């Protein structure tokens, strides 16, 4: 069972991506359309998002959440409002099929191999295939354990890891030394919120790490796979530590999930900036996903007009359209997102999404093989969209005897990637709320409570949760008031 606080919507003038300095921060291409979202008199950059805390969750449910646009920082989960925020942050993922080896990839790998091998010739005598190059580079590393190796281990705090994290934050991100505390590092990158992993036996965990730490040694060059006779499925929060001459030079913080590996953070020693360890790590993780049949490599968010995120494009992949819940290949929609504006592809038929299912791939979707029409301004810049949502809101309020928007902590009536009023009205007219029972944690006790027995404020919080992550996750979770 997963435990979440009720999600809360909030706005802030501070943005971790652009620091609130972006001049052209509107989501829509038309300034006139933008005025339907905000009052132009107080129109200024701000960061708008939904956040909640988890008291423990399964890897499966977090997998579903990141495929709805959520990310985590420790035990805090958040999802940005792409319509009202100054920056558009899209979920991006890739795999070996999308990867096309770029010049900077080859350069990084050649320099890396040269450094760890001490052999100028070994780095130049390599094939040109995108994954063959990777494999040959790491094939050589198998014989260089005394020089370079990595270790997969629990996401635990150690003094060695903390020292590297502090050095990285100060020299790369210009943090003040007094702001980089042990507790911050532990909370941010050593939290292990996955309940299905903590319930595993020590023997199971040991087998998982043995499998991961020997994947290169057991890699079958013929099949491109790693034998897995015991059907081990790595799961949970994991640190992969990079050692050069037994010195810790990098830490890759990863979440292993049912549909792939999610990159949480990458820390590297500034003294080894010339090795391009971030590039090497990304390529290595893509290869790992393929070799172990782990699925996709999730790179977090992609923000087109954030220079620091440009490197993600070089790994190829696909971006999640929150409005249609469809992953589109970058090469098909890059022209729509390159300006940092909101993108949404127009469906050929009306969609009433409940956000309870996994997004479709482009190949699975109704868009496959058809002309893609960008429609964000037509939808979110159209006064009729807001008028319709307001009318549905009033109908829902009459049926349930309550207002959905009171405190300002609720999701706006129109917001891409959150449950629509059409879906909410459908739930209301089909009587779902009449029979809905949820589990709520009050203090340390859990109680089954019928929706219709809740206070008006309680009902409002439940509806906000349904719009945030769908009815399916709600029914498999405990909602806490902490």
Short mmCIF file of C-alpha atoms in Angstrom, two decimals:
data_model
loop_
_atom_site.label_atom_id
_atom_site.label_comp_id
_atom_site.label_asym_id
_atom_site.label_seq_id
_atom_site.Cartn_x
_atom_site.Cartn_y
_atom_site.Cartn_z
CA UNK A 1 0.00 0.00 0.00
CA UNK A 2 1.15 3.54 -0.77
CA UNK A 3 0.58 6.50 1.54
CA UNK A 4 0.24 10.10 0.35
CA UNK A 5 -0.70 13.42 1.84
CA UNK A 6 -3.52 15.15 0.02
CA UNK A 7 -2.00 17.08 -2.91
CA UNK A 8 -1.83 20.85 -2.62
CA UNK A 9 -1.61 23.35 -5.48
CA UNK A 10 0.60 26.37 -4.91
CA UNK A 11 2.34 29.22 -6.70
CA UNK A 12 5.68 30.84 -6.06
CA UNK A 13 7.64 33.74 -7.61
CA UNK A 14 10.74 31.54 -7.34
CA UNK A 15 11.53 29.13 -10.16
CA UNK A 16 14.37 26.63 -9.88
CA UNK A 17 14.83 26.61 -13.65
CA UNK A 18 14.82 30.24 -14.79
CA UNK A 19 14.97 31.98 -11.36
CA UNK A 20 11.98 34.07 -12.41
CA UNK A 21 14.03 36.08 -14.90
CA UNK A 22 12.41 34.87 -18.11
CA UNK A 23 10.86 37.71 -20.10
CA UNK A 24 8.79 35.66 -22.53
CA UNK A 25 7.30 33.30 -19.96
CA UNK A 26 3.76 32.83 -21.26
CA UNK A 27 2.69 29.29 -22.08
CA UNK A 28 0.84 30.20 -25.27
CA UNK A 29 2.16 31.68 -28.48
CA UNK A 30 -0.58 34.32 -28.60
CA UNK A 31 -0.40 37.10 -26.00
CA UNK A 32 -4.11 37.74 -26.45
CA UNK A 33 -4.84 34.09 -25.76
CA UNK A 34 -2.56 34.24 -22.73
CA UNK A 35 -4.85 36.80 -21.12
CA UNK A 36 -7.55 34.15 -20.79
CA UNK A 37 -5.31 32.45 -18.22
CA UNK A 38 -4.18 35.41 -16.13
CA UNK A 39 -5.02 38.99 -15.37
CA UNK A 40 -2.60 40.96 -17.58
CA UNK A 41 -2.36 43.66 -14.90
CA UNK A 42 -0.58 41.27 -12.55
CA UNK A 43 1.01 39.17 -15.27
CA UNK A 44 4.45 38.13 -14.02
CA UNK A 45 6.58 34.98 -14.04
CA UNK A 46 5.77 32.42 -11.37
CA UNK A 47 6.17 28.73 -10.70
CA UNK A 48 2.89 26.84 -10.27
CA UNK A 49 2.85 23.21 -9.20
CA UNK A 50 1.06 20.50 -7.27
CA UNK A 51 2.89 18.81 -4.42
CA UNK A 52 2.40 16.01 -1.92
CA UNK A 53 4.44 13.93 0.50
CA UNK A 54 4.61 10.15 0.48
CA UNK A 55 4.86 8.08 3.62
CA UNK A 56 5.92 5.15 1.44
CA UNK A 57 4.82 3.99 -2.00
CA UNK A 58 5.26 1.04 -4.30
CA UNK A 59 7.58 1.22 -7.29
CA UNK A 60 4.57 0.45 -9.48
CA UNK A 61 2.59 3.46 -8.31
CA UNK A 62 5.58 5.80 -8.62
CA UNK A 63 6.11 4.45 -12.12
CA UNK A 64 2.53 5.43 -12.93
CA UNK A 65 3.04 8.85 -11.37
CA UNK A 66 6.13 9.75 -13.42
CA UNK A 67 4.14 8.74 -16.48
CA UNK A 68 1.60 11.37 -15.46
CA UNK A 69 4.26 14.08 -15.20
CA UNK A 70 5.29 13.73 -11.53
CA UNK A 71 8.85 13.63 -10.19
CA UNK A 72 10.19 13.16 -6.69
CA UNK A 73 12.71 14.92 -4.49
CA UNK A 74 13.23 12.61 -1.55
CA UNK A 75 9.73 11.81 -0.30
CA UNK A 76 8.19 14.94 -1.85
CA UNK A 77 6.35 14.48 -5.17
CA UNK A 78 5.52 17.34 -7.49
CA UNK A 79 4.02 18.07 -10.87
CA UNK A 80 4.18 21.43 -12.61
CA UNK A 81 1.27 23.33 -14.09
CA UNK A 82 2.53 23.84 -17.63
CA UNK A 83 -0.13 26.41 -18.41
CA UNK A 84 0.57 28.81 -15.55
CA UNK A 85 4.27 28.25 -14.84
CA UNK A 86 7.02 30.28 -16.43
CA UNK A 87 8.73 27.08 -17.66
CA UNK A 88 7.28 24.10 -19.53
CA UNK A 89 8.72 20.89 -18.06
CA UNK A 90 7.96 17.75 -20.07
CA UNK A 91 8.59 14.16 -19.05
CA UNK A 92 11.26 12.77 -21.38
CA UNK A 93 12.38 9.17 -21.82
CA UNK A 94 14.48 7.23 -24.30
CA UNK A 95 15.89 3.80 -25.14
CA UNK A 96 18.56 2.26 -27.36
CA UNK A 97 16.35 2.46 -30.45
CA UNK A 98 16.19 6.24 -30.18
CA UNK A 99 19.89 6.68 -29.45
CA UNK A 100 21.98 8.07 -32.30
CA UNK A 101 25.64 8.48 -31.43
CA UNK A 102 26.66 12.15 -31.64
CA UNK A 103 30.13 13.50 -32.10
CA UNK A 104 30.25 14.67 -28.48
CA UNK A 105 29.26 11.16 -27.34
CA UNK A 106 32.15 9.59 -29.23
CA UNK A 107 34.52 12.27 -28.01
CA UNK A 108 33.46 11.75 -24.39
CA UNK A 109 33.81 7.98 -24.57
CA UNK A 110 37.17 8.09 -26.33
CA UNK A 111 38.58 10.50 -23.76
CA UNK A 112 37.13 8.43 -20.94
CA UNK A 113 38.59 5.16 -22.24
CA UNK A 114 41.94 6.83 -22.86
CA UNK A 115 42.01 8.11 -19.28
CA UNK A 116 41.14 4.85 -17.57
CA UNK A 117 43.30 2.70 -19.84
CA UNK A 118 46.31 4.95 -20.27
CA UNK A 119 46.39 3.77 -23.90
CA UNK A 120 45.99 6.40 -26.63
CA UNK A 121 45.45 3.74 -29.31
CA UNK A 122 42.72 1.81 -27.48
CA UNK A 123 40.38 4.78 -27.63
CA UNK A 124 40.75 5.24 -31.37
CA UNK A 125 40.43 1.65 -32.56
CA UNK A 126 36.66 1.46 -32.17
CA UNK A 127 33.62 0.66 -34.26
CA UNK A 128 31.13 3.28 -35.35
CA UNK A 129 27.88 1.62 -34.27
CA UNK A 130 26.08 3.54 -31.51
CA UNK A 131 25.98 0.68 -29.02
CA UNK A 132 29.00 -1.21 -30.35
CA UNK A 133 31.09 1.78 -29.34
CA UNK A 134 29.64 1.68 -25.88
CA UNK A 135 30.14 -2.03 -25.52
CA UNK A 136 33.76 -1.95 -26.65
CA UNK A 137 34.48 0.88 -24.23
CA UNK A 138 33.05 -1.01 -21.32
CA UNK A 139 34.43 -4.35 -22.53
CA UNK A 140 37.84 -2.85 -21.91
CA UNK A 141 36.85 -1.66 -18.46
CA UNK A 142 36.28 -5.24 -17.34
CA UNK A 143 40.04 -5.62 -17.32
CA UNK A 144 40.61 -2.37 -15.51
CA UNK A 145 39.07 -3.03 -12.11
CA UNK A 146 42.18 -1.66 -10.45
CA UNK A 147 41.79 1.55 -12.43
CA UNK A 148 38.05 2.11 -12.82
CA UNK A 149 34.92 0.36 -11.60
CA UNK A 150 31.38 1.15 -10.49
CA UNK A 151 29.40 -0.25 -7.59
CA UNK A 152 25.62 -0.47 -7.34
CA UNK A 153 24.51 -0.17 -3.71
CA UNK A 154 21.74 0.96 -1.40
CA UNK A 155 20.94 4.68 -1.51
CA UNK A 156 22.50 5.23 1.91
CA UNK A 157 24.32 8.21 3.37
CA UNK A 158 28.08 7.90 3.82
CA UNK A 159 30.65 10.54 4.66
CA UNK A 160 32.45 9.88 1.36
CA UNK A 161 29.28 10.44 -0.67
CA UNK A 162 28.38 13.57 1.26
CA UNK A 163 31.83 15.12 0.72
CA UNK A 164 31.53 14.61 -3.04
CA UNK A 165 27.96 15.99 -3.06
CA UNK A 166 29.06 19.11 -1.16
CA UNK A 167 32.01 19.68 -3.48
CA UNK A 168 29.75 19.29 -6.52
CA UNK A 169 27.04 21.65 -5.22
CA UNK A 170 29.55 24.35 -4.30
CA UNK A 171 31.69 24.26 -7.45
CA UNK A 172 29.08 23.37 -10.09
CA UNK A 173 25.86 24.91 -8.72
CA UNK A 174 27.48 27.75 -6.73
CA UNK A 175 25.73 26.80 -3.49
CA UNK A 176 26.98 28.38 -0.28
CA UNK A 177 28.91 25.83 1.83
CA UNK A 178 26.69 26.41 4.87
CA UNK A 179 23.62 25.54 2.76
CA UNK A 180 24.91 22.08 1.81
CA UNK A 181 24.20 20.04 4.92
CA UNK A 182 24.32 16.33 5.60
CA UNK A 183 20.59 16.34 6.34
CA UNK A 184 19.86 18.04 3.01
CA UNK A 185 21.83 15.41 1.11
CA UNK A 186 20.17 12.59 3.03
CA UNK A 187 16.67 14.02 2.54
CA UNK A 188 17.21 14.79 -1.15
CA UNK A 189 19.18 11.78 -2.42
CA UNK A 190 19.21 9.07 0.27
CA UNK A 191 15.48 8.74 0.92
CA UNK A 192 14.19 5.27 0.07
CA UNK A 193 10.39 5.62 -0.16
CA UNK A 194 9.60 2.33 -1.91
CA UNK A 195 7.71 -0.02 0.41
CA UNK A 196 7.89 -3.09 -1.83
CA UNK A 197 11.69 -2.88 -1.67
CA UNK A 198 11.98 -2.35 2.09
CA UNK A 199 9.83 -5.45 2.58
CA UNK A 200 12.25 -7.63 0.61
CA UNK A 201 14.45 -10.15 2.36
CA UNK A 202 18.17 -9.42 2.77
CA UNK A 203 18.85 -12.41 0.51
CA UNK A 204 16.70 -10.91 -2.25
CA UNK A 205 18.47 -7.56 -2.01
CA UNK A 206 21.88 -9.23 -2.04
CA UNK A 207 20.95 -11.17 -5.18
CA UNK A 208 19.77 -7.94 -6.84
CA UNK A 209 23.06 -6.14 -6.23
CA UNK A 210 25.11 -9.15 -7.27
CA UNK A 211 23.17 -9.18 -10.55
CA UNK A 212 23.71 -5.46 -11.13
CA UNK A 213 27.36 -5.42 -10.14
CA UNK A 214 28.20 -8.24 -12.53
CA UNK A 215 26.18 -7.15 -15.54
CA UNK A 216 29.20 -6.18 -17.65
CA UNK A 217 31.06 -9.32 -16.72
CA UNK A 218 28.06 -11.45 -17.73
CA UNK A 219 27.14 -9.43 -20.83
CA UNK A 220 26.65 -11.70 -23.86
CA UNK A 221 28.22 -9.94 -26.84
CA UNK A 222 26.26 -12.13 -29.26
CA UNK A 223 22.78 -11.40 -27.90
CA UNK A 224 23.47 -8.02 -26.36
CA UNK A 225 21.79 -9.27 -23.17
CA UNK A 226 22.74 -10.29 -19.65
CA UNK A 227 21.56 -13.80 -18.66
CA UNK A 228 19.00 -13.70 -15.85
CA UNK A 229 18.30 -17.30 -14.81
CA UNK A 230 16.81 -16.25 -11.47
CA UNK A 231 14.44 -13.69 -13.07
CA UNK A 232 15.76 -10.87 -10.91
CA UNK A 233 13.97 -7.56 -11.43
CA UNK A 234 15.96 -4.69 -9.89
CA UNK A 235 13.71 -2.23 -8.08
CA UNK A 236 14.05 0.76 -5.80
CA UNK A 237 16.32 3.71 -5.03
CA UNK A 238 19.93 2.84 -5.86
CA UNK A 239 23.29 4.62 -5.96
CA UNK A 240 25.80 3.66 -8.62
CA UNK A 241 29.20 4.86 -7.39
CA UNK A 242 32.01 5.52 -9.89
CA UNK A 243 35.58 4.89 -8.69
CA UNK A 244 38.82 5.85 -10.43
CA UNK A 245 41.96 4.52 -8.70
CA UNK A 246 39.65 3.70 -5.76
CA UNK A 247 38.59 7.33 -5.45
CA UNK A 248 34.86 8.15 -5.62
CA UNK A 249 34.47 10.50 -8.60
CA UNK A 250 30.73 10.30 -9.35
CA UNK A 251 27.39 9.06 -8.03
CA UNK A 252 24.44 8.21 -10.24
CA UNK A 253 21.23 8.34 -8.19
CA UNK A 254 18.68 6.06 -9.86
CA UNK A 255 15.17 4.73 -9.30
CA UNK A 256 14.69 1.26 -10.77
CA UNK A 257 11.01 0.96 -11.73
CA UNK A 258 8.82 -1.58 -13.55
CA UNK A 259 9.04 0.24 -16.91
CA UNK A 260 12.61 1.47 -16.70
CA UNK A 261 15.30 3.41 -14.87
CA UNK A 262 14.56 6.95 -13.71
CA UNK A 263 17.57 9.24 -13.37
CA UNK A 264 17.15 11.23 -10.15
CA UNK A 265 20.45 13.11 -9.96
CA UNK A 266 24.06 12.82 -11.09
CA UNK A 267 26.97 14.05 -8.98
CA UNK A 268 30.52 14.32 -10.32
CA UNK A 269 33.83 15.54 -9.03
CA UNK A 270 34.66 18.94 -10.62
CA UNK A 271 38.32 17.84 -10.81
CA UNK A 272 37.23 15.32 -13.45
CA UNK A 273 35.03 17.61 -15.54
CA UNK A 274 37.16 16.79 -18.60
CA UNK A 275 35.84 13.20 -18.57
CA UNK A 276 32.24 14.30 -19.35
CA UNK A 277 30.98 11.80 -16.78
CA UNK A 278 27.36 12.91 -17.19
CA UNK A 279 27.43 11.94 -20.87
CA UNK A 280 29.21 8.66 -20.16
CA UNK A 281 26.71 7.83 -17.42
CA UNK A 282 23.68 8.55 -19.62
CA UNK A 283 24.97 6.36 -22.44
CA UNK A 284 25.85 3.63 -19.99
CA UNK A 285 22.36 3.69 -18.44
CA UNK A 286 20.73 3.35 -21.87
CA UNK A 287 22.94 0.36 -22.57
CA UNK A 288 22.07 -1.07 -19.14
CA UNK A 289 18.34 -0.75 -19.87
CA UNK A 290 18.75 -2.70 -23.09
CA UNK A 291 21.08 -5.36 -21.70
CA UNK A 292 18.87 -6.12 -18.69
CA UNK A 293 15.51 -5.64 -20.47
CA UNK A 294 14.63 -2.87 -18.04
CA UNK A 295 12.64 -0.75 -20.49
CA UNK A 296 13.01 3.03 -20.83
CA UNK A 297 15.57 5.43 -19.47
CA UNK A 298 13.68 8.36 -17.90
CA UNK A 299 15.74 11.56 -17.95
CA UNK A 300 13.41 13.60 -15.73
CA UNK A 301 12.06 16.82 -17.20
CA UNK A 302 12.99 18.51 -20.45
CA UNK A 303 12.63 22.30 -20.70
CA UNK A 304 13.38 23.46 -24.23
CA UNK A 305 14.51 26.99 -23.36
CA UNK A 306 16.67 25.91 -20.41
CA UNK A 307 20.25 25.71 -21.72
CA UNK A 308 21.29 23.25 -19.01
CA UNK A 309 18.84 20.70 -20.40
CA UNK A 310 19.91 20.80 -24.05
CA UNK A 311 22.11 17.73 -23.55
CA UNK A 312 19.01 15.56 -23.08
CA UNK A 313 18.06 15.97 -26.74
CA UNK A 314 21.27 14.24 -27.79
CA UNK A 315 20.04 11.00 -26.21
CA UNK A 316 16.96 11.02 -28.46
CA UNK A 317 13.66 9.77 -27.14
CA UNK A 318 10.08 10.90 -26.72
CA UNK A 319 8.17 13.56 -24.82
CA UNK A 320 4.87 13.19 -22.98
CA UNK A 321 1.95 15.29 -24.19
CA UNK A 322 -0.02 15.64 -20.97
CA UNK A 323 -3.23 16.71 -22.69
CA UNK A 324 -3.58 13.57 -24.81
CA UNK A 325 -1.49 11.29 -22.56
CA UNK A 326 0.65 10.24 -25.51
CA UNK A 327 4.43 9.96 -25.89
CA UNK A 328 5.58 11.61 -29.14
CA UNK A 329 9.05 11.03 -30.66
CA UNK A 330 11.22 14.13 -30.39
CA UNK A 331 11.80 14.31 -34.13
CA UNK A 332 8.05 14.66 -34.70
CA UNK A 333 7.29 17.42 -32.19
CA UNK A 334 10.59 19.23 -31.59
CA UNK A 335 9.43 22.18 -33.70
CA UNK A 336 6.45 22.62 -31.37
CA UNK A 337 8.45 22.69 -28.12
CA UNK A 338 11.70 24.37 -29.21
CA UNK A 339 10.42 27.85 -28.28
CA UNK A 340 9.61 26.84 -24.70
CA UNK A 341 5.88 27.18 -25.20
CA UNK A 342 3.14 24.70 -24.35
CA UNK A 343 2.49 22.01 -26.91
CA UNK A 344 -0.53 19.79 -27.31
CA UNK A 345 -1.41 17.70 -30.35
CA UNK A 346 -4.98 17.89 -31.59
CA UNK A 347 -6.76 14.52 -31.40
CA UNK A 348 -8.89 13.34 -34.30
CA UNK A 349 -11.75 12.61 -31.90
CA UNK A 350 -12.87 13.92 -28.53
CA UNK A 351 -10.93 12.57 -25.54
CA UNK A 352 -12.27 12.24 -22.00
CA UNK A 353 -9.21 11.11 -20.07
CA UNK A 354 -9.30 9.79 -16.52
CA UNK A 355 -5.49 9.63 -16.24
CA UNK A 356 -5.75 6.18 -14.66
CA UNK A 357 -3.98 4.41 -17.52
CA UNK A 358 -0.40 4.50 -18.75
CA UNK A 359 0.18 6.91 -21.64
CA UNK A 360 0.18 5.45 -25.11
CA UNK A 361 3.22 5.45 -27.35
CA UNK A 362 2.94 7.24 -30.67
CA UNK A 363 2.77 3.87 -32.46
CA UNK A 364 -0.16 2.74 -30.29
CA UNK A 365 -2.07 6.00 -30.56
CA UNK A 366 -4.63 7.47 -32.92
CA UNK A 367 -1.91 9.87 -34.14
CA UNK A 368 0.29 7.23 -35.77
CA UNK A 369 0.89 8.05 -39.44
CA UNK A 370 -1.32 11.15 -39.38
CA UNK A 371 -0.51 14.82 -39.69
CA UNK A 372 0.21 16.27 -36.25
CA UNK A 373 -1.57 19.54 -35.56
CA UNK A 374 -0.45 21.64 -32.59
CA UNK A 375 -3.54 22.92 -30.77
CA UNK A 376 -2.50 24.36 -27.39
CA UNK A 377 -3.58 27.92 -28.22
CA UNK A 378 -6.84 26.72 -29.79
CA UNK A 379 -7.65 24.83 -26.59
CA UNK A 380 -6.09 26.75 -23.71
CA UNK A 381 -6.30 30.19 -25.29
CA UNK A 382 -9.97 29.77 -26.17
CA UNK A 383 -12.49 31.46 -23.81
CA UNK A 384 -14.98 28.69 -24.66
CA UNK A 385 -12.73 26.15 -22.93
CA UNK A 386 -12.96 28.04 -19.65
CA UNK A 387 -16.66 28.75 -20.07
CA UNK A 388 -17.38 25.05 -20.61
CA UNK A 389 -15.28 24.09 -17.58
CA UNK A 390 -17.11 26.66 -15.46
CA UNK A 391 -20.49 25.29 -16.58
CA UNK A 392 -19.44 21.73 -15.74
CA UNK A 393 -18.12 22.94 -12.41
CA UNK A 394 -21.50 24.42 -11.55
CA UNK A 395 -23.27 21.18 -12.52
CA UNK A 396 -20.91 19.12 -10.36
CA UNK A 397 -21.38 21.54 -7.47
CA UNK A 398 -25.16 21.21 -7.68
CA UNK A 399 -25.01 17.41 -7.70
CA UNK A 400 -22.48 17.10 -4.87
CA UNK A 401 -23.68 20.15 -2.94
CA UNK A 402 -20.25 21.74 -2.74
CA UNK A 403 -17.82 24.10 -4.47
CA UNK A 404 -14.61 22.56 -5.83
CA UNK A 405 -12.58 25.77 -5.55
CA UNK A 406 -12.43 27.51 -2.19
CA UNK A 407 -8.99 27.71 -0.61
CA UNK A 408 -6.81 28.29 -3.68
CA UNK A 409 -5.00 25.02 -2.94
CA UNK A 410 -7.04 23.15 -5.54
CA UNK A 411 -6.08 22.44 -9.14
CA UNK A 412 -7.50 25.10 -11.51
CA UNK A 413 -10.53 23.98 -13.52
CA UNK A 414 -8.49 23.94 -16.73
CA UNK A 415 -4.95 22.60 -16.53
CA UNK A 416 -3.11 20.21 -18.90
CA UNK A 417 -2.29 16.84 -17.41
CA UNK A 418 -4.82 16.95 -14.62
CA UNK A 419 -8.22 15.25 -14.61
CA UNK A 420 -10.64 17.25 -16.72
CA UNK A 421 -14.03 18.53 -15.62
CA UNK A 422 -15.55 16.30 -18.32
CA UNK A 423 -14.14 13.25 -16.57
CA UNK A 424 -15.19 14.53 -13.15
CA UNK A 425 -18.72 15.18 -14.38
CA UNK A 426 -18.80 11.69 -15.88
CA UNK A 427 -17.83 10.23 -12.49
CA UNK A 428 -20.56 12.28 -10.84
CA UNK A 429 -23.37 11.30 -13.21
CA UNK A 430 -22.35 7.62 -13.16
CA UNK A 431 -22.69 7.53 -9.38
CA UNK A 432 -19.04 6.75 -8.68
CA UNK A 433 -18.97 9.11 -5.71
CA UNK A 434 -22.07 7.46 -4.23
CA UNK A 435 -20.17 4.19 -3.74
CA UNK A 436 -16.60 5.45 -3.41
CA UNK A 437 -14.77 4.36 -0.26
CA UNK A 438 -11.26 5.57 0.53
CA UNK A 439 -8.71 4.71 3.20
CA UNK A 440 -7.66 7.67 5.32
CA UNK A 441 -4.90 7.78 7.91
CA UNK A 442 -5.73 9.79 11.01
CA UNK A 443 -2.73 9.81 13.33
CA UNK A 444 -1.42 6.25 13.20
CA UNK A 445 -4.73 4.55 12.46
CA UNK A 446 -6.25 3.81 9.04
CA UNK A 447 -10.00 4.04 8.47
CA UNK A 448 -12.27 3.17 5.57
CA UNK A 449 -14.51 6.14 4.94
CA UNK A 450 -17.26 6.58 2.37
CA UNK A 451 -16.89 9.67 0.22
CA UNK A 452 -20.44 10.80 0.94
CA UNK A 453 -19.73 10.73 4.70
CA UNK A 454 -16.81 13.14 4.44
CA UNK A 455 -17.04 16.81 5.31
CA UNK A 456 -17.24 19.22 2.40
CA UNK A 457 -13.54 20.02 2.84
CA UNK A 458 -12.75 16.30 2.88
CA UNK A 459 -14.70 15.75 -0.34
CA UNK A 460 -12.89 18.65 -1.94
CA UNK A 461 -9.50 17.16 -1.06
CA UNK A 462 -10.48 13.75 -2.44
CA UNK A 463 -11.68 15.24 -5.72
CA UNK A 464 -8.44 17.21 -5.97
CA UNK A 465 -6.52 13.95 -5.50
CA UNK A 466 -8.55 12.23 -8.23
CA UNK A 467 -7.76 15.06 -10.61
CA UNK A 468 -4.09 14.93 -9.59
CA UNK A 469 -3.38 11.26 -10.21
CA UNK A 470 -6.58 9.39 -11.08
CA UNK A 471 -9.10 7.16 -9.36
CA UNK A 472 -7.03 4.00 -9.83
CA UNK A 473 -4.12 5.25 -7.71
CA UNK A 474 -6.49 6.68 -5.10
CA UNK A 475 -8.14 3.28 -4.62
CA UNK A 476 -4.73 1.63 -4.10
CA UNK A 477 -3.47 4.23 -1.63
CA UNK A 478 -3.96 5.54 1.87
CA UNK A 479 -4.53 9.28 2.07
CA UNK A 480 -3.01 10.95 5.12
CA UNK A 481 -3.83 14.27 6.75
CA UNK A 482 -0.25 14.84 7.92
#
